[in-house]
């Protein structure tokens, strides 16, 4: 480490566990709307929204107000499920109001991976089966169960053995649906694959999965951790495909910047936790009242302020502006976008030069030839034009 590092940066490298040899290492001073400022006053336009988290932008006033109001009342009072805490109840009620009738019961946890773990347990409890079918190039989280159904061998080989009984289908290959059989507890799938580089389902593919699951008595779990909360132009992506899962996993943008996840199913399924054994799934901090209050304000603003209604149009503007001879493809639904180039090296170069010019983009876990654009949904058309001009400038 050289002396040009600030004390804070030095301590970051000395004492925080790293996840990569090349962190972006922006020293954050503050964040507001679609912008992040560093300690030196440089302003960055955040085109990844903390990886599909800050859908309302950073520090949305309604979310901040809800957090402040709850801070005045109580913080943690009891592990999940025992006391009646208004922020939890209001959030669960709101979700039930917005979701199809069979998704009327929410269990709040702390993260995406945790919601996947619990959904897998619930599927085992409900079916008495232990096998899962997932997709190649999927990402469902970094814990052992979630990793077991993640279709990225690079992330798994060093921690085997993982869960047995997991088979992998190729996304959009209807011929692989035969892997789902009478021994399958659940199929777990992102309706739009995120870290595979934004892969949209073909017409009829999700329907075929739904039909097969119903046929063999397997549950269908949709991982909408990345696609949820308006990102794709509807509150949840599955609404656009007319296919309803048995269990819905959400997290990331749910809390408006606060850490909260949920898995949502029918009351009948959820009641399995209460017996044989009771306390079948427990969490100390899941459904923290401050996070639930933030999530309630977040979801209310997303829906009531018409923000989701504009998402697809904004996505179309991006697509129109991101035209350059070096851009091979833009894959997109709403404001969930992948921009593909000829090689991983080109992607690395463009991500780096965008950052130098104050635009934050980021890579995918399973698609080295593309980078992600997932801006806050509140981005204006003028801001989209400015950002695209920078990106196109970096493509030359
Ligand atoms: N599922 C999907 C589709 C994700 O994109 C992610 C995170 O990127 C996860 C699950 C895991 O969520 P978390 O990082 O909150 O555990």
CSV table of C-alpha atoms and ligand atoms in Angstrom, one decimal:
chain,number,residue,atom,x,y,z
A,1,UNK,CA,0.0,0.0,0.0
A,2,UNK,CA,1.3,3.4,-0.9
A,3,UNK,CA,1.1,6.6,1.1
A,4,UNK,CA,-1.2,8.3,-1.4
A,5,UNK,CA,-4.0,6.1,0.3
A,6,UNK,CA,-6.2,7.9,2.8
A,7,UNK,CA,-6.3,6.4,6.2
A,8,UNK,CA,-9.7,5.0,5.5
A,9,UNK,CA,-8.7,3.3,2.3
A,10,UNK,CA,-5.7,1.8,4.0
A,11,UNK,CA,-7.9,0.4,6.8
A,12,UNK,CA,-10.3,-0.9,4.1
A,13,UNK,CA,-7.4,-3.0,2.6
A,14,UNK,CA,-6.0,-3.9,6.0
A,15,UNK,CA,-9.1,-4.9,8.0
A,16,UNK,CA,-12.1,-5.7,5.8
A,17,UNK,CA,-12.3,-9.1,4.3
A,18,UNK,CA,-12.0,-8.8,0.5
A,19,UNK,CA,-14.1,-10.5,-2.1
A,20,UNK,CA,-11.9,-9.6,-5.1
A,21,UNK,CA,-8.4,-8.6,-5.8
A,22,UNK,CA,-9.7,-5.5,-7.7
A,23,UNK,CA,-12.4,-3.8,-5.7
A,24,UNK,CA,-13.7,-0.6,-7.2
A,25,UNK,CA,-12.7,1.1,-3.9
A,26,UNK,CA,-14.7,4.3,-4.3
A,27,UNK,CA,-14.5,6.0,-1.0
A,28,UNK,CA,-18.1,6.9,-0.5
A,29,UNK,CA,-19.0,10.3,1.1
A,30,UNK,CA,-22.7,10.4,0.4
A,31,UNK,CA,-25.4,9.2,-2.0
A,32,UNK,CA,-28.6,10.8,-3.2
A,33,UNK,CA,-31.0,9.9,-6.1
A,34,UNK,CA,-29.0,8.4,-8.9
A,35,UNK,CA,-25.7,9.8,-7.7
A,36,UNK,CA,-22.8,8.8,-5.4
A,37,UNK,CA,-20.1,11.2,-4.3
A,38,UNK,CA,-16.6,10.2,-3.2
A,39,UNK,CA,-14.5,11.8,-0.5
A,40,UNK,CA,-12.8,14.0,-3.1
A,41,UNK,CA,-16.1,15.4,-4.3
A,42,UNK,CA,-16.2,13.4,-7.5
A,43,UNK,CA,-19.8,12.6,-8.5
A,44,UNK,CA,-20.6,9.2,-10.0
A,45,UNK,CA,-23.8,8.3,-11.8
A,46,UNK,CA,-24.9,5.0,-10.3
A,47,UNK,CA,-26.0,2.8,-13.2
A,48,UNK,CA,-26.2,-0.4,-11.2
A,49,UNK,CA,-28.2,0.8,-8.2
A,50,UNK,CA,-26.1,-1.2,-5.7
A,51,UNK,CA,-26.8,-4.3,-7.9
A,52,UNK,CA,-30.5,-3.9,-8.4
A,53,UNK,CA,-31.2,-2.7,-4.9
A,54,UNK,CA,-31.8,1.1,-5.0
A,55,UNK,CA,-34.8,1.1,-7.4
A,56,UNK,CA,-36.1,4.3,-5.9
A,57,UNK,CA,-32.6,5.8,-5.9
A,58,UNK,CA,-30.4,6.5,-2.9
A,59,UNK,CA,-32.1,7.9,0.2
A,60,UNK,CA,-35.6,8.3,-1.2
A,61,UNK,CA,-37.3,10.9,1.1
A,62,UNK,CA,-40.3,8.6,1.8
A,63,UNK,CA,-38.0,5.7,2.8
A,64,UNK,CA,-35.9,7.9,5.0
A,65,UNK,CA,-39.0,9.3,6.7
A,66,UNK,CA,-40.4,5.8,7.4
A,67,UNK,CA,-37.0,4.8,8.9
A,68,UNK,CA,-36.9,7.9,11.1
A,69,UNK,CA,-40.5,7.4,12.3
A,70,UNK,CA,-39.8,3.8,13.2
A,71,UNK,CA,-36.5,4.7,15.0
A,72,UNK,CA,-38.7,6.8,17.4
A,73,UNK,CA,-40.8,3.7,18.3
A,74,UNK,CA,-38.7,0.5,18.6
A,75,UNK,CA,-35.8,-1.4,17.1
A,76,UNK,CA,-35.5,-5.2,17.6
A,77,UNK,CA,-37.9,-6.4,20.3
A,78,UNK,CA,-38.1,-10.2,19.7
A,79,UNK,CA,-37.1,-12.8,17.1
A,80,UNK,CA,-39.4,-13.1,14.1
A,81,UNK,CA,-42.9,-14.5,14.6
A,82,UNK,CA,-43.7,-13.9,18.3
A,83,UNK,CA,-44.8,-10.3,18.8
A,84,UNK,CA,-47.2,-8.4,16.6
A,85,UNK,CA,-45.1,-5.6,15.1
A,86,UNK,CA,-47.1,-3.2,12.9
A,87,UNK,CA,-44.3,-2.7,10.3
A,88,UNK,CA,-44.1,-6.4,9.6
A,89,UNK,CA,-47.9,-6.8,9.5
A,90,UNK,CA,-48.4,-3.8,7.2
A,91,UNK,CA,-45.8,-5.0,4.8
A,92,UNK,CA,-47.1,-8.6,4.6
A,93,UNK,CA,-50.6,-7.2,4.1
A,94,UNK,CA,-49.4,-4.9,1.3
A,95,UNK,CA,-47.6,-7.8,-0.4
A,96,UNK,CA,-50.7,-10.0,-0.2
A,97,UNK,CA,-52.8,-7.2,-1.7
A,98,UNK,CA,-50.4,-6.9,-4.7
A,99,UNK,CA,-49.8,-10.6,-5.3
A,100,UNK,CA,-52.0,-13.4,-6.6
A,101,UNK,CA,-54.3,-15.2,-4.1
A,102,UNK,CA,-52.0,-18.2,-3.5
A,103,UNK,CA,-49.1,-15.8,-2.5
A,104,UNK,CA,-50.8,-14.4,0.6
A,105,UNK,CA,-48.4,-15.2,3.3
A,106,UNK,CA,-44.9,-13.7,3.8
A,107,UNK,CA,-42.0,-14.8,5.9
A,108,UNK,CA,-39.4,-12.1,6.3
A,109,UNK,CA,-35.7,-12.8,6.4
A,110,UNK,CA,-32.5,-10.8,6.0
A,111,UNK,CA,-31.2,-11.5,2.5
A,112,UNK,CA,-31.8,-13.2,-0.8
A,113,UNK,CA,-29.8,-16.3,-0.1
A,114,UNK,CA,-31.7,-16.8,3.1
A,115,UNK,CA,-35.0,-16.6,1.3
A,116,UNK,CA,-33.8,-19.3,-1.1
A,117,UNK,CA,-32.6,-21.5,1.7
A,118,UNK,CA,-36.0,-21.3,3.4
A,119,UNK,CA,-37.9,-21.8,0.2
A,120,UNK,CA,-36.0,-25.0,-0.4
A,121,UNK,CA,-36.7,-26.2,3.1
A,122,UNK,CA,-40.4,-25.4,2.6
A,123,UNK,CA,-40.5,-27.3,-0.6
A,124,UNK,CA,-39.0,-30.4,1.1
A,125,UNK,CA,-41.5,-30.1,3.9
A,126,UNK,CA,-44.4,-29.7,1.6
A,127,UNK,CA,-43.6,-32.5,-0.8
A,128,UNK,CA,-41.6,-35.0,1.3
A,129,UNK,CA,-39.1,-35.0,-1.5
A,130,UNK,CA,-35.5,-33.9,-1.5
A,131,UNK,CA,-34.5,-33.3,-5.2
A,132,UNK,CA,-34.3,-30.0,-6.9
A,133,UNK,CA,-34.1,-28.9,-10.6
A,134,UNK,CA,-32.4,-25.6,-11.3
A,135,UNK,CA,-30.9,-23.9,-14.4
A,136,UNK,CA,-27.4,-23.7,-15.8
A,137,UNK,CA,-25.9,-20.2,-15.3
A,138,UNK,CA,-28.3,-19.4,-12.5
A,139,UNK,CA,-27.3,-17.5,-9.4
A,140,UNK,CA,-29.3,-18.0,-6.2
A,141,UNK,CA,-26.8,-16.9,-3.5
A,142,UNK,CA,-23.6,-17.9,-1.7
A,143,UNK,CA,-24.8,-20.1,1.2
A,144,UNK,CA,-24.6,-23.9,0.8
A,145,UNK,CA,-28.2,-24.6,-0.2
A,146,UNK,CA,-28.4,-21.6,-2.5
A,147,UNK,CA,-25.1,-22.5,-4.0
A,148,UNK,CA,-26.2,-26.0,-4.6
A,149,UNK,CA,-28.9,-24.8,-7.0
A,150,UNK,CA,-26.6,-22.2,-8.6
A,151,UNK,CA,-25.6,-23.2,-12.1
A,152,UNK,CA,-22.1,-21.8,-12.0
A,153,UNK,CA,-19.4,-24.4,-11.4
A,154,UNK,CA,-16.7,-21.9,-10.8
A,155,UNK,CA,-18.4,-20.7,-7.7
A,156,UNK,CA,-19.0,-24.2,-6.4
A,157,UNK,CA,-16.1,-26.6,-7.0
A,158,UNK,CA,-14.0,-25.4,-4.0
A,159,UNK,CA,-16.7,-26.0,-1.4
A,160,UNK,CA,-18.1,-29.4,-2.5
A,161,UNK,CA,-19.8,-31.5,-1.3
A,162,UNK,CA,-23.0,-29.5,-1.6
A,163,UNK,CA,-26.6,-30.7,-1.5
A,164,UNK,CA,-27.1,-34.0,-3.4
A,165,UNK,CA,-30.1,-34.5,-5.8
A,166,UNK,CA,-29.8,-31.2,-7.8
A,167,UNK,CA,-30.2,-31.5,-11.6
A,168,UNK,CA,-29.6,-28.6,-14.0
A,169,UNK,CA,-31.6,-27.8,-17.1
A,170,UNK,CA,-30.5,-25.4,-19.8
A,171,UNK,CA,-32.6,-22.2,-19.6
A,172,UNK,CA,-35.2,-22.0,-22.4
A,173,UNK,CA,-34.6,-25.6,-23.5
A,174,UNK,CA,-38.0,-27.2,-23.2
A,175,UNK,CA,-36.6,-30.6,-23.9
A,176,UNK,CA,-34.8,-30.5,-20.5
A,177,UNK,CA,-38.1,-30.2,-18.7
A,178,UNK,CA,-38.2,-34.0,-18.4
A,179,UNK,CA,-35.6,-33.7,-15.6
A,180,UNK,CA,-38.6,-32.6,-13.5
A,181,UNK,CA,-40.2,-35.8,-12.2
A,182,UNK,CA,-42.1,-37.3,-9.3
A,183,UNK,CA,-39.0,-37.1,-7.1
A,184,UNK,CA,-38.6,-33.4,-7.6
A,185,UNK,CA,-39.4,-31.2,-4.5
A,186,UNK,CA,-39.2,-28.0,-6.5
A,187,UNK,CA,-37.9,-26.3,-9.6
A,188,UNK,CA,-36.1,-23.1,-8.8
A,189,UNK,CA,-35.6,-20.5,-11.5
A,190,UNK,CA,-35.1,-16.8,-12.1
A,191,UNK,CA,-37.9,-15.9,-14.5
A,192,UNK,CA,-35.4,-13.7,-16.2
A,193,UNK,CA,-31.8,-14.9,-15.6
A,194,UNK,CA,-29.8,-12.0,-14.1
A,195,UNK,CA,-26.2,-13.0,-13.7
A,196,UNK,CA,-26.2,-15.1,-16.8
A,197,UNK,CA,-26.4,-11.7,-18.5
A,198,UNK,CA,-30.1,-10.9,-18.6
A,199,UNK,CA,-31.6,-13.9,-20.4
A,200,UNK,CA,-35.3,-13.6,-21.2
A,201,UNK,CA,-37.6,-16.7,-21.2
A,202,UNK,CA,-39.0,-17.7,-24.6
A,203,UNK,CA,-42.7,-17.5,-25.0
A,204,UNK,CA,-44.3,-20.5,-23.4
A,205,UNK,CA,-41.2,-21.6,-21.5
A,206,UNK,CA,-42.3,-20.6,-18.0
A,207,UNK,CA,-45.8,-22.0,-18.8
A,208,UNK,CA,-44.3,-25.3,-19.7
A,209,UNK,CA,-42.4,-25.4,-16.4
A,210,UNK,CA,-45.6,-24.6,-14.5
A,211,UNK,CA,-47.6,-27.3,-16.3
A,212,UNK,CA,-44.8,-29.9,-15.7
A,213,UNK,CA,-44.5,-29.0,-12.0
A,214,UNK,CA,-48.2,-29.3,-11.5
A,215,UNK,CA,-48.3,-32.6,-13.4
A,216,UNK,CA,-45.6,-34.2,-11.1
A,217,UNK,CA,-46.5,-32.5,-7.9
A,218,UNK,CA,-43.3,-30.4,-7.7
A,219,UNK,CA,-43.4,-26.8,-6.4
A,220,UNK,CA,-42.3,-23.9,-8.6
A,221,UNK,CA,-40.1,-21.4,-6.9
A,222,UNK,CA,-39.4,-18.1,-8.7
A,223,UNK,CA,-36.3,-16.3,-7.6
A,224,UNK,CA,-37.3,-12.6,-8.2
A,225,UNK,CA,-34.5,-11.3,-6.0
A,226,UNK,CA,-33.0,-9.3,-8.9
A,227,UNK,CA,-36.1,-8.9,-11.1
A,228,UNK,CA,-38.5,-7.8,-8.4
A,229,UNK,CA,-39.8,-4.5,-7.2
A,230,UNK,CA,-40.4,-2.9,-10.6
A,231,UNK,CA,-37.1,-3.6,-12.2
A,232,UNK,CA,-38.5,-5.2,-15.3
A,233,UNK,CA,-41.5,-2.9,-15.8
A,234,UNK,CA,-44.0,-4.7,-13.5
A,235,UNK,CA,-43.8,-5.1,-9.8
A,236,UNK,CA,-42.6,-8.7,-10.4
A,237,UNK,CA,-41.4,-10.1,-13.7
A,238,UNK,CA,-43.7,-13.2,-13.5
A,239,UNK,CA,-46.7,-10.9,-14.0
A,240,UNK,CA,-45.6,-10.3,-17.6
A,241,UNK,CA,-45.5,-14.0,-18.3
A,242,UNK,CA,-48.8,-14.9,-16.7
A,243,UNK,CA,-47.2,-17.8,-14.7
A,244,UNK,CA,-47.6,-17.8,-11.0
A,245,UNK,CA,-45.1,-19.7,-8.7
A,246,UNK,CA,-45.9,-21.6,-5.5
A,247,UNK,CA,-43.1,-19.8,-3.7
A,248,UNK,CA,-41.8,-16.3,-4.5
A,249,UNK,CA,-38.3,-15.2,-3.2
A,250,UNK,CA,-37.5,-11.5,-3.1
A,251,UNK,CA,-34.9,-9.4,-1.4
A,252,UNK,CA,-32.5,-6.7,-2.8
A,253,UNK,CA,-34.8,-3.8,-3.8
A,254,UNK,CA,-37.5,-4.8,-1.3
A,255,UNK,CA,-36.1,-2.6,1.5
A,256,UNK,CA,-35.4,0.6,-0.5
A,257,UNK,CA,-31.8,0.3,0.6
A,258,UNK,CA,-32.3,-1.6,3.8
A,259,UNK,CA,-31.5,-5.3,4.2
A,260,UNK,CA,-34.6,-7.5,4.0
A,261,UNK,CA,-35.7,-10.5,2.1
A,262,UNK,CA,-38.9,-12.6,2.0
A,263,UNK,CA,-40.2,-15.8,0.7
A,264,UNK,CA,-43.9,-15.8,0.0
A,265,UNK,CA,-46.3,-18.7,-0.4
A,266,UNK,CA,-49.8,-19.7,0.6
A,267,UNK,CA,-50.9,-19.7,4.2
A,268,UNK,CA,-51.4,-23.5,3.9
A,269,UNK,CA,-47.8,-24.1,3.0
A,270,UNK,CA,-46.4,-21.6,5.6
A,271,UNK,CA,-48.3,-23.2,8.4
A,272,UNK,CA,-46.1,-26.3,8.0
A,273,UNK,CA,-43.5,-24.4,10.1
A,274,UNK,CA,-45.6,-24.6,13.2
A,275,UNK,CA,-45.5,-28.3,13.7
A,276,UNK,CA,-43.4,-31.5,13.4
A,277,UNK,CA,-41.3,-29.8,14.5
A,278,UNK,CA,-42.7,-26.4,15.6
A,279,UNK,CA,-40.3,-23.5,15.0
A,280,UNK,CA,-39.4,-25.2,11.7
A,281,UNK,CA,-37.7,-22.1,10.4
A,282,UNK,CA,-36.6,-19.3,12.7
A,283,UNK,CA,-34.6,-16.1,12.4
A,284,UNK,CA,-33.6,-13.6,15.1
A,285,UNK,CA,-33.5,-10.5,12.9
A,286,UNK,CA,-35.7,-11.4,10.0
A,287,UNK,CA,-38.4,-8.8,9.5
A,288,UNK,CA,-36.6,-6.1,11.5
A,289,UNK,CA,-39.1,-3.4,12.2
A,290,UNK,CA,-37.0,-0.6,10.7
A,291,UNK,CA,-36.4,-2.6,7.5
A,292,UNK,CA,-40.1,-3.5,7.2
A,293,UNK,CA,-41.1,0.1,7.6
A,294,UNK,CA,-38.6,1.1,4.9
A,295,UNK,CA,-39.8,-1.7,2.7
A,296,UNK,CA,-43.5,-0.6,3.1
A,297,UNK,CA,-42.7,3.0,2.2
A,298,UNK,CA,-40.6,1.8,-0.7
A,299,UNK,CA,-43.2,-0.5,-2.2
A,300,UNK,CA,-45.9,2.1,-1.7
A,301,UNK,CA,-43.9,4.7,-3.5
A,302,UNK,CA,-42.9,2.4,-6.3
A,303,UNK,CA,-46.5,1.5,-7.0
A,304,UNK,CA,-48.5,4.7,-6.1
A,305,UNK,CA,-46.1,7.2,-7.6
A,306,UNK,CA,-46.3,5.6,-11.0
A,307,UNK,CA,-42.6,4.9,-11.1
A,308,UNK,CA,-43.0,1.3,-12.4
A,309,UNK,CA,-45.3,2.6,-15.2
A,310,UNK,CA,-42.4,4.4,-16.8
A,311,UNK,CA,-39.8,1.7,-16.6
A,312,UNK,CA,-40.3,0.0,-20.0
A,313,UNK,CA,-40.3,3.3,-21.8
A,314,UNK,CA,-37.0,4.3,-20.1
A,315,UNK,CA,-35.5,0.9,-21.0
A,316,UNK,CA,-36.5,1.5,-24.7
A,317,UNK,CA,-34.7,4.9,-24.6
A,318,UNK,CA,-31.5,3.1,-23.4
A,319,UNK,CA,-31.9,0.6,-26.1
A,320,UNK,CA,-32.3,3.2,-28.8
A,321,UNK,CA,-29.3,5.2,-27.6
A,322,UNK,CA,-26.9,2.3,-27.0
A,323,UNK,CA,-26.0,1.8,-30.7
A,324,UNK,CA,-22.4,1.5,-31.6
A,325,UNK,CA,-20.4,-0.8,-33.9
A,326,UNK,CA,-18.7,-2.5,-31.0
A,327,UNK,CA,-22.0,-3.2,-29.1
A,328,UNK,CA,-23.0,-6.7,-30.2
A,329,UNK,CA,-26.3,-6.8,-28.4
A,330,UNK,CA,-28.4,-5.1,-25.7
A,331,UNK,CA,-30.6,-7.7,-23.8
A,332,UNK,CA,-33.3,-6.1,-21.7
A,333,UNK,CA,-36.6,-6.1,-19.9
A,334,UNK,CA,-37.5,-2.8,-18.4
A,335,UNK,CA,-34.4,-1.3,-16.8
A,336,UNK,CA,-32.6,-4.7,-16.4
A,337,UNK,CA,-30.1,-4.6,-19.1
A,338,UNK,CA,-27.0,-6.3,-20.4
A,339,UNK,CA,-24.7,-4.8,-23.0
A,340,UNK,CA,-22.6,-7.3,-24.9
A,341,UNK,CA,-19.3,-6.8,-26.6
A,342,UNK,CA,-16.9,-9.1,-28.5
A,343,UNK,CA,-14.7,-10.0,-25.6
A,344,UNK,CA,-14.3,-9.9,-21.8
A,345,UNK,CA,-11.2,-7.6,-22.3
A,346,UNK,CA,-13.4,-5.0,-24.1
A,347,UNK,CA,-15.9,-5.2,-21.2
A,348,UNK,CA,-13.2,-4.7,-18.6
A,349,UNK,CA,-11.8,-1.7,-20.6
A,350,UNK,CA,-15.3,-0.1,-21.0
A,351,UNK,CA,-16.3,-0.6,-17.4
A,352,UNK,CA,-13.0,1.0,-16.3
A,353,UNK,CA,-13.2,4.0,-18.6
A,354,UNK,CA,-16.9,4.6,-17.7
A,355,UNK,CA,-15.9,4.7,-14.1
A,356,UNK,CA,-13.1,7.2,-14.8
A,357,UNK,CA,-15.7,9.4,-16.5
A,358,UNK,CA,-18.0,9.1,-13.5
A,359,UNK,CA,-20.4,6.4,-14.6
A,360,UNK,CA,-20.7,3.2,-12.5
A,361,UNK,CA,-21.4,0.0,-14.5
A,362,UNK,CA,-20.5,-3.5,-13.4
A,363,UNK,CA,-19.9,-7.0,-14.7
A,364,UNK,CA,-22.0,-10.2,-14.4
A,365,UNK,CA,-21.0,-13.4,-12.5
A,366,UNK,CA,-21.7,-15.7,-15.5
A,367,UNK,CA,-21.4,-13.6,-18.6
A,368,UNK,CA,-17.9,-12.1,-19.1
A,369,UNK,CA,-18.7,-10.5,-22.5
A,370,UNK,CA,-21.4,-8.2,-21.2
A,371,UNK,CA,-21.8,-5.5,-18.5
A,372,UNK,CA,-24.8,-4.7,-16.5
A,373,UNK,CA,-26.9,-1.5,-16.5
A,374,UNK,CA,-29.6,-1.5,-13.8
A,375,UNK,CA,-30.0,2.2,-12.9
A,376,UNK,CA,-32.4,3.4,-10.2
A,377,UNK,CA,-35.9,3.4,-11.8
A,378,UNK,CA,-36.2,7.1,-11.1
A,379,UNK,CA,-33.6,8.1,-13.6
A,380,UNK,CA,-34.8,10.8,-15.9
A,381,UNK,CA,-34.7,10.8,-19.7
A,382,UNK,CA,-32.1,13.5,-19.7
A,383,UNK,CA,-29.9,11.5,-17.3
A,384,UNK,CA,-30.3,8.5,-19.5
A,385,UNK,CA,-29.1,10.5,-22.5
A,386,UNK,CA,-26.1,11.8,-20.6
A,387,UNK,CA,-25.1,8.4,-19.4
A,388,UNK,CA,-25.5,6.8,-22.8
A,389,UNK,CA,-23.4,9.5,-24.3
A,390,UNK,CA,-20.6,8.6,-21.8
A,391,UNK,CA,-20.9,4.9,-22.5
A,392,UNK,CA,-20.9,5.3,-26.2
A,393,UNK,CA,-17.9,7.6,-25.9
A,394,UNK,CA,-16.1,4.8,-24.0
A,395,UNK,CA,-17.0,2.2,-26.7
A,396,UNK,CA,-14.7,3.9,-29.3
B,1,LIG,N1,-30.8,-14.6,-6.3
B,1,LIG,C1,-30.5,-13.7,-7.3
B,1,LIG,C2,-31.2,-13.8,-8.6
B,1,LIG,C3,-29.5,-12.8,-7.1
B,1,LIG,O1,-29.2,-11.9,-8.1
B,1,LIG,C4,-28.9,-12.7,-5.8
B,1,LIG,C5,-27.8,-11.7,-5.6
B,1,LIG,O2,-27.2,-11.2,-6.4
B,1,LIG,C6,-29.2,-13.7,-4.8
B,1,LIG,C7,-30.2,-14.6,-5.1
B,1,LIG,C8,-28.6,-13.6,-3.5
B,1,LIG,O3,-29.0,-12.5,-2.8
B,1,LIG,P1,-28.2,-12.0,-1.5
B,1,LIG,O4,-26.9,-11.5,-2.0
B,1,LIG,O5,-29.1,-11.0,-0.9
B,1,LIG,O6,-28.0,-13.2,-0.6
